[in-house]
Amino acid sequence: MNTNFLNTLTNFLKKRTFELLGLILISSSVILAISIFTYAPEDPSIIYGDSNIKIKNFFGIYGSSIADFLLQTFGLVSFLLLANFLFWGLTLLIKKEIKKLLLKLFFITIYLTLGSIFIYLTFNNSFWLIDNGNSGFVGKISYNFISNIVPWIDNNYSLSLILFFTVIFFIFASGINIKNILV
């Protein structure tokens, strides 16, 4: 009887911990989305720190710094990262598990890189992200590295493949079940 109680208690605590982690991921996704949507390039951040400027970001210097880091690093692909956190949080709330976490982190790295390259090749000019453009510096550095190995990377077929693999790896990383969506 005593082991049954301990098993029940352990199971209860495990489920509540996963639910708490799910709520933390969902709220992090919402907070990051608000930080990115209220991002202004002239706000002080880690690189540009002028304390005399009034901060326009909703979360102040912290939101400005985090949004600046994500947008200058990965560009517009950062929005996929926010969606990924949201899907992970919902999975933790509903199923109370995330399977193959290290593999999903690897997929995140791949789709962030491929998505940044795609944006660099298609529409990198930006008036909003003035330092590194819409692709962030990851897109520029990755493209320069890959174009030396594969010089035909910027043709239409390669662009279609890069977009396709970005979407596929995003789906794999976020744990979206395609069967449930299509049926």
Coordinates of N, CA and C in Angstrom, one line a residue:
M1 N 0.8 -1.2 0.0 CA 0.0 0.0 0.0 C 0.9 1.3 0.0
N2 N 2.0 1.2 0.7 CA 2.9 2.4 0.8 C 3.5 2.7 -0.6
T3 N 3.9 1.6 -1.3 CA 4.5 1.8 -2.6 C 3.5 2.3 -3.6
N4 N 2.2 1.9 -3.5 CA 1.2 2.4 -4.4 C 1.0 3.9 -4.2
F5 N 1.0 4.3 -2.9 CA 0.9 5.8 -2.6 C 2.0 6.5 -3.2
L6 N 3.3 6.0 -3.1 CA 4.4 6.7 -3.6 C 4.4 6.8 -5.1
N7 N 4.0 5.7 -5.8 CA 3.8 5.7 -7.2 C 2.8 6.7 -7.7
T8 N 1.7 6.8 -7.0 CA 0.6 7.8 -7.3 C 1.1 9.2 -7.1
L9 N 1.8 9.4 -6.0 CA 2.4 10.8 -5.7 C 3.4 11.2 -6.7
T10 N 4.3 10.3 -7.1 CA 5.3 10.5 -8.1 C 4.7 10.8 -9.4
N11 N 3.7 10.1 -9.8 CA 3.0 10.3 -11.1 C 2.3 11.6 -11.1
F12 N 1.7 12.0 -10.0 CA 1.0 13.3 -9.9 C 2.0 14.4 -10.0
L13 N 3.1 14.4 -9.3 CA 4.1 15.4 -9.3 C 4.8 15.5 -10.7
K14 N 5.0 14.4 -11.4 CA 5.5 14.4 -12.7 C 4.6 15.1 -13.7
K15 N 3.3 14.8 -13.6 CA 2.4 15.5 -14.5 C 2.3 17.0 -14.3
R16 N 2.2 17.4 -13.0 CA 2.2 18.8 -12.7 C 3.4 19.5 -13.1
T17 N 4.6 18.9 -13.0 CA 5.8 19.5 -13.5 C 5.8 19.7 -15.0
F18 N 5.3 18.7 -15.7 CA 5.2 18.9 -17.2 C 4.2 20.0 -17.5
E19 N 3.1 20.1 -16.8 CA 2.2 21.1 -17.1 C 2.8 22.5 -16.8
L20 N 3.5 22.6 -15.7 CA 4.2 23.9 -15.3 C 5.2 24.2 -16.4
L21 N 6.0 23.3 -16.9 CA 7.0 23.6 -18.0 C 6.2 24.0 -19.2
G22 N 5.1 23.4 -19.5 CA 4.3 23.8 -20.7 C 3.8 25.2 -20.6
L23 N 3.3 25.6 -19.4 CA 2.8 26.9 -19.2 C 4.0 27.9 -19.3
I24 N 5.2 27.5 -18.8 CA 6.4 28.4 -18.9 C 6.7 28.6 -20.4
L25 N 6.7 27.5 -21.2 CA 7.0 27.6 -22.6 C 6.0 28.5 -23.4
I26 N 4.7 28.3 -23.1 CA 3.7 29.1 -23.7 C 3.8 30.6 -23.4
S27 N 4.0 30.8 -22.1 CA 4.2 32.2 -21.7 C 5.4 32.8 -22.2
S28 N 6.5 32.1 -22.3 CA 7.8 32.5 -22.9 C 7.5 32.9 -24.4
S29 N 6.8 32.0 -25.1 CA 6.5 32.3 -26.5 C 5.7 33.6 -26.6
V30 N 4.7 33.8 -25.8 CA 3.9 35.0 -25.8 C 4.7 36.3 -25.5
I31 N 5.6 36.1 -24.5 CA 6.4 37.3 -24.1 C 7.4 37.6 -25.2
L32 N 8.0 36.6 -25.7 CA 9.0 36.8 -26.9 C 8.3 37.4 -28.1
A33 N 7.0 37.0 -28.3 CA 6.3 37.6 -29.5 C 6.0 39.0 -29.2
I34 N 5.6 39.4 -28.0 CA 5.3 40.8 -27.7 C 6.6 41.6 -27.8
S35 N 7.7 41.0 -27.3 CA 9.0 41.7 -27.4 C 9.4 42.0 -28.9
I36 N 9.2 41.0 -29.7 CA 9.6 41.1 -31.1 C 8.7 42.1 -31.8
F37 N 7.3 42.0 -31.6 CA 6.4 42.9 -32.2 C 6.6 44.3 -31.8
T38 N 7.0 44.6 -30.6 CA 7.3 46.0 -30.1 C 8.7 46.4 -30.3
Y39 N 9.5 45.6 -31.1 CA 10.9 45.9 -31.3 C 11.0 47.2 -32.1
A40 N 12.0 48.0 -31.7 CA 12.3 49.2 -32.5 C 13.9 49.2 -32.6
P41 N 14.4 49.4 -33.8 CA 15.8 49.3 -34.0 C 16.6 50.4 -33.3
E42 N 16.0 51.5 -32.9 CA 16.7 52.5 -32.2 C 16.7 52.3 -30.7
D43 N 16.0 51.3 -30.2 CA 16.0 51.0 -28.8 C 17.4 50.5 -28.4
P44 N 17.8 50.8 -27.2 CA 19.1 50.3 -26.7 C 19.1 48.8 -26.5
S45 N 20.2 48.1 -26.8 CA 20.2 46.7 -26.7 C 21.6 46.3 -26.2
I46 N 22.0 45.1 -26.4 CA 23.3 44.6 -25.9 C 24.4 45.4 -26.7
I47 N 24.3 45.6 -28.0 CA 25.3 46.2 -28.8 C 25.2 47.7 -28.7
Y48 N 24.1 48.2 -28.9 CA 23.9 49.7 -28.9 C 23.2 50.1 -27.6
G49 N 24.0 50.6 -26.7 CA 23.5 51.0 -25.4 C 23.5 52.4 -25.1
D50 N 22.5 53.1 -25.5 CA 22.4 54.6 -25.2 C 21.2 54.7 -24.2
S51 N 21.6 55.1 -23.0 CA 20.6 55.1 -21.9 C 19.7 56.4 -22.0
N52 N 20.0 57.3 -22.9 CA 19.2 58.5 -22.9 C 18.0 58.4 -23.8
I53 N 17.9 57.3 -24.6 CA 16.8 57.1 -25.5 C 15.6 56.4 -24.7
K54 N 14.4 56.9 -25.0 CA 13.2 56.3 -24.4 C 13.0 55.0 -25.1
I55 N 12.9 53.9 -24.3 CA 12.7 52.5 -24.9 C 11.2 52.3 -25.3
K56 N 11.0 51.9 -26.5 CA 9.7 51.7 -27.0 C 9.2 50.3 -26.8
N57 N 10.1 49.3 -26.5 CA 9.7 47.9 -26.3 C 8.8 47.8 -25.1
F58 N 7.8 47.0 -25.2 CA 6.9 46.8 -24.1 C 7.6 46.3 -22.8
F59 N 8.6 45.4 -22.9 CA 9.3 44.8 -21.8 C 10.6 45.6 -21.5
G60 N 10.7 46.8 -22.0 CA 11.9 47.6 -21.6 C 13.2 47.1 -22.2
I61 N 14.2 47.3 -21.5 CA 15.6 47.0 -22.0 C 15.7 45.5 -22.2
Y62 N 15.1 44.7 -21.3 CA 15.2 43.2 -21.5 C 14.5 42.7 -22.7
G63 N 13.3 43.2 -23.0 CA 12.6 42.8 -24.2 C 13.4 43.3 -25.4
S64 N 13.9 44.5 -25.4 CA 14.6 45.1 -26.5 C 15.9 44.3 -26.8
S65 N 16.6 43.9 -25.7 CA 17.8 43.1 -25.9 C 17.6 41.7 -26.5
I66 N 16.6 41.0 -26.0 CA 16.2 39.7 -26.5 C 15.7 39.7 -27.9
A67 N 14.8 40.7 -28.2 CA 14.3 40.8 -29.5 C 15.4 41.2 -30.5
D68 N 16.3 42.1 -30.1 CA 17.4 42.5 -31.0 C 18.3 41.3 -31.2
F69 N 18.6 40.5 -30.2 CA 19.4 39.3 -30.4 C 18.8 38.3 -31.4
L70 N 17.5 38.0 -31.2 CA 16.9 37.0 -32.1 C 16.8 37.5 -33.5
L71 N 16.4 38.8 -33.7 CA 16.2 39.3 -35.0 C 17.5 39.6 -35.7
Q72 N 18.5 40.0 -35.0 CA 19.8 40.3 -35.7 C 20.5 39.0 -36.0
T73 N 20.2 37.9 -35.2 CA 20.9 36.7 -35.4 C 20.2 35.8 -36.5
F74 N 18.9 35.6 -36.4 CA 18.1 34.7 -37.3 C 17.2 35.5 -38.2
G75 N 16.9 36.7 -37.9 CA 16.0 37.5 -38.8 C 14.6 37.1 -38.6
L76 N 13.8 37.1 -39.6 CA 12.4 36.8 -39.5 C 12.1 35.3 -39.2
V77 N 13.1 34.4 -39.3 CA 12.9 33.0 -39.0 C 12.7 32.9 -37.5
S78 N 13.0 33.9 -36.7 CA 12.7 33.9 -35.3 C 11.3 33.6 -34.9
F79 N 10.4 34.0 -35.8 CA 9.0 33.8 -35.5 C 8.6 32.3 -35.5
L80 N 9.4 31.5 -36.3 CA 9.2 30.1 -36.3 C 9.6 29.5 -34.9
L81 N 10.6 30.1 -34.4 CA 11.1 29.6 -33.1 C 10.0 29.9 -32.0
L82 N 9.4 31.0 -32.1 CA 8.3 31.3 -31.2 C 7.1 30.3 -31.3
A83 N 6.8 30.0 -32.5 CA 5.8 29.0 -32.8 C 6.2 27.6 -32.2
N84 N 7.5 27.3 -32.4 CA 8.0 26.1 -31.9 C 7.8 26.0 -30.3
F85 N 8.2 27.0 -29.6 CA 8.0 27.1 -28.2 C 6.5 26.9 -27.8
L86 N 5.6 27.5 -28.6 CA 4.2 27.4 -28.3 C 3.7 26.0 -28.5
F87 N 4.1 25.3 -29.6 CA 3.7 23.9 -29.8 C 4.3 23.0 -28.8
W88 N 5.5 23.2 -28.3 CA 6.1 22.4 -27.3 C 5.3 22.6 -26.0
G89 N 5.0 23.8 -25.7 CA 4.2 24.1 -24.4 C 2.8 23.4 -24.5
L90 N 2.2 23.5 -25.6 CA 0.9 22.8 -25.8 C 1.0 21.3 -25.6
T91 N 2.1 20.8 -26.2 CA 2.3 19.3 -26.1 C 2.5 18.9 -24.7
L92 N 3.3 19.7 -23.9 CA 3.5 19.4 -22.5 C 2.2 19.5 -21.7
L93 N 1.4 20.4 -22.0 CA 0.1 20.6 -21.3 C -0.9 19.4 -21.6
I94 N -0.9 19.0 -22.9 CA -1.9 18.0 -23.3 C -1.4 16.6 -23.1
K95 N -0.2 16.3 -23.7 CA 0.3 14.9 -23.6 C 1.2 14.7 -22.4
K96 N 1.7 15.8 -21.9 CA 2.7 15.7 -20.7 C 4.0 15.0 -21.0
E97 N 4.4 15.2 -22.3 CA 5.7 14.6 -22.7 C 6.2 15.2 -24.0
I98 N 7.5 15.3 -24.1 CA 8.2 15.7 -25.3 C 9.2 14.6 -25.6
K99 N 9.0 13.9 -26.7 CA 9.8 12.8 -27.1 C 11.0 13.4 -28.0
K100 N 12.1 12.7 -27.8 CA 13.3 13.0 -28.7 C 13.7 14.5 -28.6
L101 N 14.0 15.0 -27.5 CA 14.3 16.4 -27.3 C 15.5 16.8 -28.0
L102 N 16.6 16.0 -27.9 CA 17.9 16.4 -28.5 C 17.7 16.4 -30.1
L103 N 17.0 15.5 -30.6 CA 16.7 15.5 -32.0 C 16.0 16.7 -32.5
K104 N 15.0 17.1 -31.7 CA 14.2 18.3 -32.0 C 15.0 19.5 -31.9
L105 N 16.0 19.6 -31.0 CA 16.9 20.8 -30.9 C 17.8 20.8 -32.1
F106 N 18.2 19.6 -32.6 CA 19.0 19.6 -33.8 C 18.2 20.1 -35.0
F107 N 16.9 19.7 -35.1 CA 16.0 20.1 -36.2 C 15.8 21.7 -36.1
I108 N 15.8 22.2 -34.9 CA 15.6 23.7 -34.8 C 16.8 24.4 -35.4
T109 N 18.0 23.8 -35.1 CA 19.2 24.4 -35.7 C 19.2 24.4 -37.2
I110 N 18.8 23.3 -37.7 CA 18.7 23.1 -39.2 C 17.7 24.1 -39.8
Y111 N 16.5 24.1 -39.2 CA 15.5 25.0 -39.9 C 15.8 26.5 -39.7
L112 N 16.4 26.8 -38.6 CA 16.8 28.3 -38.4 C 17.9 28.6 -39.5
T113 N 18.8 27.7 -39.7 CA 19.9 28.0 -40.7 C 19.3 28.0 -42.1
L114 N 18.5 27.0 -42.5 CA 18.0 27.0 -43.8 C 17.0 28.1 -44.1
G115 N 16.2 28.4 -43.1 CA 15.2 29.5 -43.2 C 15.9 30.9 -43.4
S116 N 17.0 31.1 -42.6 CA 17.8 32.3 -42.8 C 18.4 32.4 -44.2
I117 N 18.9 31.3 -44.7 CA 19.5 31.3 -46.0 C 18.4 31.6 -47.1
F118 N 17.2 31.0 -46.9 CA 16.2 31.2 -47.8 C 15.8 32.7 -47.8
I119 N 15.7 33.3 -46.7 CA 15.3 34.7 -46.6 C 16.4 35.6 -47.2
Y120 N 17.7 35.2 -46.9 CA 18.8 36.0 -47.5 C 18.8 35.9 -49.0
L121 N 18.4 34.8 -49.6 CA 18.3 34.7 -51.1 C 17.1 35.4 -51.7
T122 N 16.0 35.5 -50.9 CA 14.8 36.0 -51.6 C 14.5 37.4 -51.3
F123 N 14.4 37.8 -50.0 CA 14.1 39.2 -49.7 C 14.8 39.6 -48.4
N124 N 16.1 39.9 -48.6 CA 16.9 40.3 -47.4 C 16.8 41.8 -47.1
N125 N 16.5 42.6 -48.0 CA 16.5 44.1 -47.8 C 15.4 44.4 -46.8
S126 N 15.8 45.2 -45.8 CA 14.8 45.5 -44.8 C 15.0 47.0 -44.3
F127 N 13.9 47.7 -44.0 CA 14.0 49.0 -43.4 C 13.8 48.9 -41.9
W128 N 13.4 47.7 -41.5 CA 13.1 47.4 -40.0 C 14.4 46.9 -39.4
L129 N 15.0 45.9 -40.0 CA 16.2 45.2 -39.5 C 17.4 45.8 -40.2
I130 N 17.9 46.9 -39.9 CA 18.8 47.6 -40.7 C 20.2 47.1 -40.6
D131 N 20.6 46.4 -39.6 CA 22.0 46.0 -39.4 C 22.3 44.8 -40.3
N132 N 21.5 43.7 -40.2 CA 21.8 42.4 -40.8 C 20.7 42.0 -41.8
G133 N 19.7 42.8 -42.0 CA 18.6 42.5 -43.0 C 17.6 41.5 -42.4
N134 N 16.7 41.0 -43.2 CA 15.6 40.1 -42.8 C 16.2 38.7 -42.4
S135 N 17.4 38.4 -42.9 CA 17.9 37.0 -42.6 C 18.8 37.0 -41.4
G136 N 19.2 38.1 -40.9 CA 20.1 38.0 -39.7 C 21.5 37.7 -40.2
F137 N 22.4 37.7 -39.3 CA 23.8 37.4 -39.8 C 24.0 35.9 -40.0
V138 N 23.1 35.1 -39.5 CA 23.3 33.6 -39.7 C 23.0 33.4 -41.2
G139 N 22.0 34.0 -41.8 CA 21.7 33.8 -43.2 C 22.9 34.3 -44.1
K140 N 23.5 35.4 -43.8 CA 24.6 35.9 -44.6 C 25.8 35.0 -44.5
I141 N 26.2 34.6 -43.3 CA 27.4 33.8 -43.1 C 27.2 32.4 -43.6
S142 N 26.0 31.8 -43.4 CA 25.7 30.5 -44.0 C 25.7 30.5 -45.5
Y143 N 25.1 31.5 -46.1 CA 25.1 31.6 -47.5 C 26.5 31.7 -48.1
N144 N 27.3 32.5 -47.5 CA 28.7 32.7 -48.0 C 29.5 31.4 -47.8
F145 N 29.2 30.7 -46.8 CA 29.9 29.4 -46.6 C 29.5 28.3 -47.6
I146 N 28.1 28.2 -47.8 CA 27.6 27.2 -48.7 C 27.8 27.5 -50.1
S147 N 27.8 28.8 -50.5 CA 27.9 29.2 -51.9 C 29.3 28.9 -52.4
N148 N 30.3 28.8 -51.6 CA 31.6 28.4 -52.0 C 31.6 26.9 -52.3
I149 N 30.8 26.1 -51.6 CA 30.8 24.6 -51.9 C 29.8 24.3 -53.0
V150 N 28.6 25.0 -53.0 CA 27.6 24.7 -53.9 C 27.2 26.0 -54.6
P151 N 27.9 26.4 -55.7 CA 27.7 27.7 -56.3 C 26.3 27.9 -56.9
W152 N 25.6 26.8 -57.2 CA 24.3 26.9 -57.8 C 23.1 27.0 -56.8
I153 N 23.5 27.5 -55.6 CA 22.5 27.5 -54.5 C 21.4 28.5 -54.7
D154 N 21.6 29.5 -55.5 CA 20.6 30.6 -55.6 C 19.7 30.5 -56.9
N155 N 19.6 29.2 -57.4 CA 18.6 29.1 -58.5 C 17.2 28.7 -57.9
N156 N 16.2 28.7 -58.8 CA 14.8 28.5 -58.3 C 14.6 27.2 -57.7
Y157 N 15.3 26.1 -58.2 CA 15.1 24.8 -57.7 C 15.7 24.7 -56.3
S158 N 16.9 25.3 -56.1 CA 17.5 25.2 -54.8 C 16.7 26.0 -53.8
L159 N 16.1 27.2 -54.2 CA 15.3 27.9 -53.3 C 14.0 27.1 -52.9
S160 N 13.4 26.4 -53.8 CA 12.3 25.6 -53.5 C 12.6 24.5 -52.5
L161 N 13.8 23.9 -52.7 CA 14.2 22.8 -51.8 C 14.6 23.3 -50.4
I162 N 15.2 24.5 -50.4 CA 15.5 25.1 -49.1 C 14.2 25.4 -48.3
L163 N 13.2 26.0 -49.0 CA 12.0 26.3 -48.3 C 11.3 25.0 -47.9
F164 N 11.3 24.0 -48.7 CA 10.7 22.7 -48.4 C 11.3 22.1 -47.2
F165 N 12.6 22.1 -47.1 CA 13.3 21.5 -46.0 C 13.2 22.3 -44.7
T166 N 13.1 23.7 -44.9 CA 12.8 24.5 -43.7 C 11.5 24.2 -43.1
V167 N 10.5 24.0 -43.9 CA 9.1 23.7 -43.4 C 9.1 22.3 -42.8
I168 N 9.7 21.3 -43.5 CA 9.8 20.0 -43.0 C 10.5 19.9 -41.6
F169 N 11.6 20.5 -41.5 CA 12.4 20.5 -40.3 C 11.6 21.2 -39.1
F170 N 10.9 22.3 -39.5 CA 10.1 23.0 -38.5 C 9.0 22.1 -38.0
I171 N 8.4 21.3 -38.9 CA 7.3 20.4 -38.5 C 7.9 19.3 -37.6
F172 N 9.0 18.8 -38.0 CA 9.7 17.8 -37.1 C 10.1 18.3 -35.8
A173 N 10.6 19.5 -35.7 CA 11.1 20.1 -34.5 C 9.9 20.5 -33.5
S174 N 8.8 20.9 -34.1 CA 7.7 21.3 -33.3 C 6.8 20.2 -32.9
G175 N 6.9 19.0 -33.5 CA 6.2 17.9 -33.1 C 4.7 17.9 -33.6
I176 N 4.5 18.6 -34.7 CA 3.2 18.7 -35.3 C 2.9 17.4 -36.0
N177 N 1.7 16.8 -35.7 CA 1.3 15.6 -36.4 C 0.5 15.9 -37.6
I178 N 1.1 15.6 -38.8 CA 0.5 15.9 -40.1 C -0.8 15.1 -40.3
K179 N -0.9 13.9 -39.8 CA -2.0 13.1 -40.0 C -3.3 13.7 -39.4
N180 N -3.1 14.3 -38.1 CA -4.2 14.9 -37.5 C -4.7 16.2 -38.2
I181 N -3.8 16.8 -38.8 CA -4.2 18.1 -39.5 C -4.9 17.8 -40.8
L182 N -4.4 16.8 -41.6 CA -4.9 16.5 -42.9 C -6.2 15.7 -42.8
V183 N -6.5 15.0 -41.7 CA -7.7 14.1 -41.6 C -8.8 14.9 -41.0

